[in-house]
Amino acid sequence: AAQKLSGGIGSKLCGMLGKERGWGWRRRGNLLPATDGDTKTMTFLQEVVDILLAYIVESFDRETKVIDFHYPNELLQMNNWELQDEPATLDDILISCRATLKYAIKTAHPRYFNQLSTGLDMVGLAADWLTSTANTNMFTYEVAPVFVLLEYVTLKKMREIIGWPDGRGDGIFSPGGAISNMYAMLLARFKMFPEVKEKGMSSVPRLVAFTSEHVGIPDLERRILEAKQKGFVPFFVSATAGTTVYGAFDPLIAISDICKKYNIWMHVDGAWGGSLLMSRRHRWKLDGVERANSVTWNPHKMMSVPLQCSALLVREEGLMQNCNQMHACYLFQQDKHYDLSYDTGDKALQCGRHVDIFKLWLMWRAKGTIGFEAQIDKCLELSEYLYNKIKDREGYEMVFDGKPQHTNVCFWYLPPGIRYMEDKEERKKHLHKVAPVIKARMMEYGTTMVSYQPQGDKVNFFRMVISNPAATFEDIDFLIEEIERLGQDL
Amino acid sequence: AAQKLSGGIGSKLCGMLGKERGWGWRRRGNLLPATDGDTKTMTFLQEVVDILLAYIVESFDRETKVIDFHYPNELLQMNNWELQDEPATLDDILISCRATLKYAIKTAHPRYFNQLSTGLDMVGLAADWLTSTANTNMFTYEVAPVFVLLEYVTLKKMREIIGWPDGRGDGIFSPGGAISNMYAMLLARFKMFPEVKEKGMSSVPRLVAFTSEHVGIPDLERRILEAKQKGFVPFFVSATAGTTVYGAFDPLIAISDICKKYNIWMHVDGAWGGSLLMSRRHRWKLDGVERANSVTWNPHKMMSVPLQCSALLVREEGLMQNCNQMHACYLFQQDKHYDLSYDTGDKALQCGRHVDIFKLWLMWRAKGTIGFEAQIDKCLELSEYLYNKIKDREGYEMVFDGKPQHTNVCFWYLPPGIRYMEDKEERKKHLHKVAPVIKARMMEYGTTMVSYQPQGDKVNFFRMVISNPAATFEDIDFLIEEIERLGQDL
């Protein structure tokens, strides 16, 4: 069906002329900016788009494999990937595009559950194509007037949702959650010791940051007191809203009380869980987030915005600029003819900053806040369905007690052969090998993908997460059937 | 012409049915993953592509404005940019796309000279569209098999060009030059004091890094000795290959001798100038780069790869992994069924990493190394043409002596009224205001864009840079005429 639907100029010309008739435009390859390159360029780009449209339709088709897996050494030999001195023809470029997609993971596939970021939103994709076409940089209003305004509008909206009065505060989109969290630490350090910017780390006492390992910060206050007793200065607490493996939420109100008492910057790492703020049914899990000094929130995870899209929101205005500005006078001239508060470049350590805002903004327009809410609620419903389905099912054991807080469902599948093993150590050793083998088989068959890992003294278990808006109850059923099909002989 | 050429399914349906006939698919907006969303999705995406293709053709047309400039407050009112609770129609989404492009800077325009990154390469753009469609993450081979291989192939090629034996070494694509340089500093620090990773900054002596302010590191050795005398530890020298404003190259061989003598990590920041390595005519400016421990090289600048594309190349193998790895067992399982050396995620502080490789790789295929070389040589030729044209022209003064090393040409334009002012201070004060006013007028007319700035005791001057493959000799002539037209009354 995909092939038939993929229309456009390119494939039509192709139909009319046939390959034999000679593709002068391809061989010569005079694309824009060549004089009279218009037609050639549009034909070429349309051919690429036709390839992409066919790939998209295929990706959502459950009859298609999630992945056509090959080992690295095999894949290296399946195409000519080497770079040459001489140019290739445009025909070869189209072949390279097809080969690249042939061996890619279909991250839009309804049965792709492998990461926190899954799925492919059509409006988000269109927005990302537009972003590439605009090909600019976020550092000044001068070179990105619309994108800078949309970042302003969107960050304000996100701060309102966090609960800061009138959406006041500051923020920035950064290249990912780790960088957003790093920016938060820099702000906390600068807030407490502004001299660090000019005088360096040797001008400040020994700083200590705290974060939860997996499930809450139960003994935070004790740890803070211990650190202070040793002469260290606790300056930063990163509470997690949605841990990567268990999807657990730290108790933000209790943590904020402690941070207030000891005058410590409170950061909420909501890279994974922050999106629950958009759900009236689930946002209570982040109660207290409005007391945070800063929040990381990655719309590329639970909101399925194309990669990357990570926001750092900051309660105090002006701090980012003071902390990071370098006054690069070749970018941030002070005698420009417009309102300089729209030149955001000095808020970040980075100079250039990729345009990550448009895909989020356009998706938000298309769905509305209620559309994101419905999408998020549906993923949590699916995960509850999975949890209810397996919690008492023969051959399954849950990794942690109780209903998951996020869409993370962590479980062991025990093949019949090891279900009744008496020797606990032997059983553990066997079980540790089950998930990796099932996963490898999944990839070889290409039917579905889900993540696994060990954790502490727990042997390899499956971590199922659902952020894919294409997934349905039937896909969850399929996953369980597939695990049993691929694992029953182990 | 653009309008006529923009074909594809969408506009054809539009022509056949007319807007009045009702656009059910748009109002309902059931795109994929909705059942039977295929046709609607392809029609929608094709409509977006038609908008983009028309924009691209327009962007290269010299009759088109580079920018339709509006002040931030005006622009905020020219469209409804606010985010709503309720979804918008797909019609509204298309309107938003058109509005966004209407007020965007046409960075592909042959007369856009405003930044180090200009121009729009058609193959690079196609590759970026494909990257968005593949929507994955660079951290593991598991989720990005092809892209990980292409990064491997391309980094090796870049290291060969630097001159490291057999292209051996390591590297990574990062979100920009500043982050690449930061990674280099982390490596240098870790190499000298591996304990810093576990024990923090308080476990190491006071470290000092050196970099050139604008034009070379003339007194580097003296500064190193001074620092050592104070008890500090020099650990990092960042030599610049192509400064942002002057385009100057530090003497790498001399610097490498000093670094070797004092056992200091030598980094080359070639974000801007690194691409000259691809030119047999110009690569001598980086002689000695092969002695560096690490090199930053941004193909999104002089090679016109779509934003962002920045590489950090590292001479020592294995160091990146040791320095940055966190062993996140939920990503980098040690019992996977493929060669784990292709899981690159632990080389970076970031967890997720955007796919920036495909656009560079595909452009390299399309042009060949010789194509990049020709493109770079042409930009340098244009800049020499500009330099020769204005160096003795009435009303111009050059900011630094001699022929520019890169494509940066820095100059003052003196309107007739101030050319013969006797009072030097008065003249300086006047001159300082000339470039900002000309620039503001350029943006209001939308005819061209070029950067300006003050530097040290030098009042505002124009910094012309050429990285735009669409620019011609005529465009350089146009720029000069335009500066004179807009500035003669000042």
mmCIF file of C-alpha atoms in Angstrom, chain A residues 183-381:
data_model
loop_
_atom_site.group_PDB
_atom_site.id
_atom_site.type_symbol
_atom_site.label_atom_id
_atom_site.label_comp_id
_atom_site.label_asym_id
_atom_site.label_seq_id
_atom_site.Cartn_x
_atom_site.Cartn_y
_atom_site.Cartn_z
ATOM 1 C CA TYR A 183 22.664 23.692 33.838
ATOM 2 C CA ALA A 184 20.595 23.384 37.013
ATOM 3 C CA MET A 185 23.696 22.466 39.038
ATOM 4 C CA LEU A 186 25.623 25.399 37.592
ATOM 5 C CA LEU A 187 22.796 27.731 38.618
ATOM 6 C CA ALA A 188 22.641 26.340 42.122
ATOM 7 C CA ARG A 189 26.393 26.684 42.545
ATOM 8 C CA PHE A 190 26.396 30.226 41.169
ATOM 9 C CA LYS A 191 23.442 31.232 43.332
ATOM 10 C CA MET A 192 25.274 30.182 46.500
ATOM 11 C CA PHE A 193 28.791 31.217 45.428
ATOM 12 C CA PRO A 194 28.678 33.776 42.580
ATOM 13 C CA GLU A 195 32.458 34.187 42.855
ATOM 14 C CA VAL A 196 32.867 30.714 41.356
ATOM 15 C CA LYS A 197 32.341 32.198 37.909
ATOM 16 C CA GLU A 198 35.407 34.433 38.085
ATOM 17 C CA LYS A 199 37.569 32.647 40.627
ATOM 18 C CA GLY A 200 36.881 28.996 39.935
ATOM 19 C CA MET A 201 36.313 25.986 42.113
ATOM 20 C CA SER A 202 39.219 26.712 44.405
ATOM 21 C CA SER A 203 37.319 29.769 45.699
ATOM 22 C CA VAL A 204 34.443 27.707 47.099
ATOM 23 C CA PRO A 205 34.239 25.089 49.828
ATOM 24 C CA ARG A 206 33.726 21.448 49.034
ATOM 25 C CA LEU A 207 30.239 21.149 47.585
ATOM 26 C CA VAL A 208 27.932 18.159 47.856
ATOM 27 C CA ALA A 209 24.922 17.319 45.710
ATOM 28 C CA PHE A 210 22.287 14.730 46.556
ATOM 29 C CA THR A 211 20.102 12.599 44.378
ATOM 30 C CA SER A 212 18.005 9.487 44.853
ATOM 31 C CA GLU A 213 19.468 6.261 43.589
ATOM 32 C CA HIS A 214 16.246 4.596 42.551
ATOM 33 C CA VAL A 215 13.248 5.069 44.785
ATOM 34 C CA GLY A 216 13.102 8.172 46.875
ATOM 35 C CA ILE A 217 15.474 10.012 49.208
ATOM 36 C CA PRO A 218 14.402 8.513 52.488
ATOM 37 C CA ASP A 219 17.364 9.542 54.597
ATOM 38 C CA LEU A 220 18.097 12.869 52.934
ATOM 39 C CA GLU A 221 18.174 14.946 56.111
ATOM 40 C CA ARG A 222 20.568 12.568 57.834
ATOM 41 C CA ARG A 223 22.882 12.654 54.834
ATOM 42 C CA ILE A 224 22.825 16.443 54.744
ATOM 43 C CA LEU A 225 23.767 16.637 58.404
ATOM 44 C CA GLU A 226 26.548 14.117 57.891
ATOM 45 C CA ALA A 227 27.967 16.144 55.032
ATOM 46 C CA LYS A 228 27.824 19.378 57.016
ATOM 47 C CA GLN A 229 29.554 17.705 59.929
ATOM 48 C CA LYS A 230 32.424 16.820 57.610
ATOM 49 C CA GLY A 231 32.672 20.479 56.625
ATOM 50 C CA PHE A 232 31.138 20.051 53.206
ATOM 51 C CA VAL A 233 28.483 22.378 51.828
ATOM 52 C CA PRO A 234 25.293 20.755 50.547
ATOM 53 C CA PHE A 235 24.179 22.980 47.684
ATOM 54 C CA PHE A 236 21.949 20.907 45.437
ATOM 55 C CA VAL A 237 19.253 18.279 45.821
ATOM 56 C CA SER A 238 18.001 16.637 42.653
ATOM 57 C CA ALA A 239 14.691 14.963 43.348
ATOM 58 C CA THR A 240 13.609 12.538 40.662
ATOM 59 C CA ALA A 241 10.126 12.621 39.204
ATOM 60 C CA GLY A 242 10.037 9.333 37.359
ATOM 61 C CA THR A 243 13.183 7.247 37.694
ATOM 62 C CA THR A 244 14.453 5.583 34.543
ATOM 63 C CA VAL A 245 14.048 1.995 35.616
ATOM 64 C CA TYR A 246 11.203 1.900 38.156
ATOM 65 C CA GLY A 247 9.393 5.113 37.182
ATOM 66 C CA ALA A 248 9.348 6.118 40.850
ATOM 67 C CA PHE A 249 8.573 9.614 42.103
ATOM 68 C CA ASP A 250 10.407 11.176 45.026
ATOM 69 C CA PRO A 251 8.181 12.840 47.663
ATOM 70 C CA LEU A 252 8.644 16.425 46.515
ATOM 71 C CA ILE A 253 6.867 18.201 49.362
ATOM 72 C CA ALA A 254 8.931 16.470 52.043
ATOM 73 C CA ILE A 255 12.113 17.140 50.093
ATOM 74 C CA SER A 256 11.248 20.793 49.596
ATOM 75 C CA ASP A 257 10.778 21.193 53.362
ATOM 76 C CA ILE A 258 14.279 19.852 53.943
ATOM 77 C CA CYS A 259 15.769 22.012 51.186
ATOM 78 C CA LYS A 260 14.117 25.071 52.658
ATOM 79 C CA LYS A 261 15.330 24.261 56.153
ATOM 80 C CA TYR A 262 18.951 23.915 55.016
ATOM 81 C CA ASN A 263 18.832 26.532 52.272
ATOM 82 C CA ILE A 264 19.656 24.108 49.477
ATOM 83 C CA TRP A 265 18.679 24.480 45.822
ATOM 84 C CA MET A 266 15.889 22.050 44.989
ATOM 85 C CA HIS A 267 15.940 20.647 41.489
ATOM 86 C CA VAL A 268 13.326 18.249 40.131
ATOM 87 C CA ASP A 269 14.599 15.931 37.436
ATOM 88 C CA GLY A 270 11.345 15.287 35.633
ATOM 89 C CA ALA A 271 12.977 14.296 32.345
ATOM 90 C CA TRP A 272 10.772 11.220 32.297
ATOM 91 C CA GLY A 273 7.966 12.054 34.749
ATOM 92 C CA GLY A 274 7.545 15.790 34.171
ATOM 93 C CA SER A 275 5.011 15.223 31.421
ATOM 94 C CA LEU A 276 2.555 13.843 33.966
ATOM 95 C CA LEU A 277 2.009 17.491 34.936
ATOM 96 C CA MET A 278 -0.206 17.675 31.838
ATOM 97 C CA SER A 279 -2.559 15.007 33.186
ATOM 98 C CA ARG A 280 -5.227 16.030 35.668
ATOM 99 C CA ARG A 281 -5.429 12.398 36.738
ATOM 100 C CA HIS A 282 -1.724 11.874 37.418
ATOM 101 C CA ARG A 283 -0.167 15.229 38.242
ATOM 102 C CA TRP A 284 -0.575 14.683 41.979
ATOM 103 C CA LYS A 285 2.510 12.477 41.734
ATOM 104 C CA LEU A 286 4.493 15.700 41.335
ATOM 105 C CA ASP A 287 2.777 17.617 44.131
ATOM 106 C CA GLY A 288 5.315 20.094 45.465
ATOM 107 C CA VAL A 289 7.060 20.643 42.126
ATOM 108 C CA GLU A 290 6.056 24.304 42.333
ATOM 109 C CA ARG A 291 8.405 24.630 45.301
ATOM 110 C CA ALA A 292 11.407 23.611 43.210
ATOM 111 C CA ASN A 293 14.065 26.094 42.097
ATOM 112 C CA SER A 294 14.425 24.324 38.769
ATOM 113 C CA VAL A 295 12.785 21.532 36.813
ATOM 114 C CA THR A 296 14.025 19.351 33.944
ATOM 115 C CA TRP A 297 11.219 18.181 31.671
ATOM 116 C CA ASN A 298 11.825 16.289 28.405
ATOM 117 C CA PRO A 299 8.910 16.470 25.984
ATOM 118 C CA HIS A 300 10.805 14.027 23.759
ATOM 119 C CA LYS A 301 10.034 11.261 26.207
ATOM 120 C CA MET A 302 6.442 10.891 27.424
ATOM 121 C CA MET A 303 5.015 13.481 25.013
ATOM 122 C CA SER A 304 6.563 11.819 21.951
ATOM 123 C CA VAL A 305 8.068 14.989 20.550
ATOM 124 C CA PRO A 306 10.801 14.046 18.039
ATOM 125 C CA LEU A 307 14.313 13.837 19.498
ATOM 126 C CA GLN A 308 15.696 16.019 21.034
ATOM 127 C CA CYS A 309 13.468 18.235 23.090
ATOM 128 C CA SER A 310 14.475 18.887 26.690
ATOM 129 C CA ALA A 311 13.538 21.921 28.758
ATOM 130 C CA LEU A 312 15.103 23.359 31.883
ATOM 131 C CA LEU A 313 12.677 25.609 33.756
ATOM 132 C CA VAL A 314 14.021 27.982 36.398
ATOM 133 C CA ARG A 315 12.039 29.844 39.038
ATOM 134 C CA GLU A 316 14.312 32.859 39.492
ATOM 135 C CA GLU A 317 14.448 35.353 36.649
ATOM 136 C CA GLY A 318 17.799 36.680 35.453
ATOM 137 C CA LEU A 319 19.927 34.042 37.132
ATOM 138 C CA MET A 320 20.698 32.057 33.976
ATOM 139 C CA GLN A 321 22.013 35.132 32.229
ATOM 140 C CA ASN A 322 24.169 36.147 35.190
ATOM 141 C CA CYS A 323 25.524 32.653 35.642
ATOM 142 C CA ASN A 324 26.424 31.854 32.046
ATOM 143 C CA GLN A 325 26.894 35.053 30.134
ATOM 144 C CA MET A 326 30.224 35.631 28.466
ATOM 145 C CA HIS A 327 29.326 38.875 26.652
ATOM 146 C CA ALA A 328 30.488 37.595 23.268
ATOM 147 C CA CYS A 329 30.314 40.932 21.524
ATOM 148 C CA TYR A 330 30.301 39.352 18.092
ATOM 149 C CA LEU A 331 26.845 37.962 18.810
ATOM 150 C CA PHE A 332 25.214 40.018 21.510
ATOM 151 C CA GLN A 333 25.874 43.564 20.402
ATOM 152 C CA GLN A 334 24.354 45.976 22.885
ATOM 153 C CA ASP A 335 23.387 48.569 20.273
ATOM 154 C CA LYS A 336 21.040 46.440 18.219
ATOM 155 C CA HIS A 337 17.798 48.002 17.074
ATOM 156 C CA TYR A 338 15.441 45.580 18.850
ATOM 157 C CA ASP A 339 14.609 44.494 22.406
ATOM 158 C CA LEU A 340 17.719 42.600 23.521
ATOM 159 C CA SER A 341 15.895 40.495 26.077
ATOM 160 C CA TYR A 342 15.048 38.201 23.141
ATOM 161 C CA ASP A 343 18.697 37.335 22.573
ATOM 162 C CA THR A 344 18.760 34.167 24.656
ATOM 163 C CA GLY A 345 22.243 32.948 23.784
ATOM 164 C CA ASP A 346 23.894 34.239 26.919
ATOM 165 C CA LYS A 347 21.664 32.079 29.120
ATOM 166 C CA ALA A 348 23.536 28.952 28.070
ATOM 167 C CA LEU A 349 27.119 27.729 28.135
ATOM 168 C CA GLN A 350 26.620 26.627 24.566
ATOM 169 C CA CYS A 351 26.993 29.234 21.919
ATOM 170 C CA GLY A 352 24.903 27.817 19.098
ATOM 171 C CA ARG A 353 21.729 26.085 20.179
ATOM 172 C CA HIS A 354 19.670 23.790 17.935
ATOM 173 C CA VAL A 355 16.057 24.756 17.257
ATOM 174 C CA ASP A 356 14.152 22.200 19.336
ATOM 175 C CA ILE A 357 11.120 24.329 20.047
ATOM 176 C CA PHE A 358 9.098 24.239 16.836
ATOM 177 C CA LYS A 359 8.200 20.547 16.938
ATOM 178 C CA LEU A 360 6.878 20.862 20.501
ATOM 179 C CA TRP A 361 5.033 24.074 19.773
ATOM 180 C CA LEU A 362 3.385 22.777 16.606
ATOM 181 C CA MET A 363 2.353 19.501 18.260
ATOM 182 C CA TRP A 364 0.887 21.471 21.158
ATOM 183 C CA ARG A 365 -1.115 23.549 18.666
ATOM 184 C CA ALA A 366 -2.333 20.432 16.892
ATOM 185 C CA LYS A 367 -3.295 18.471 20.002
ATOM 186 C CA GLY A 368 -4.034 21.178 22.494
ATOM 187 C CA THR A 369 -3.161 20.607 26.135
ATOM 188 C CA ILE A 370 -6.061 18.151 26.321
ATOM 189 C CA GLY A 371 -4.599 16.147 23.462
ATOM 190 C CA PHE A 372 -1.312 15.666 25.267
ATOM 191 C CA GLU A 373 -3.255 14.789 28.400
ATOM 192 C CA ALA A 374 -5.264 12.111 26.580
ATOM 193 C CA GLN A 375 -2.097 10.672 25.030
ATOM 194 C CA ILE A 376 -0.341 10.471 28.393
ATOM 195 C CA ASP A 377 -3.372 9.039 30.186
ATOM 196 C CA LYS A 378 -3.676 6.362 27.530
ATOM 197 C CA CYS A 379 -0.063 5.242 28.012
ATOM 198 C CA LEU A 380 -0.592 4.959 31.761
ATOM 199 C CA GLU A 381 -3.775 2.988 31.159
#
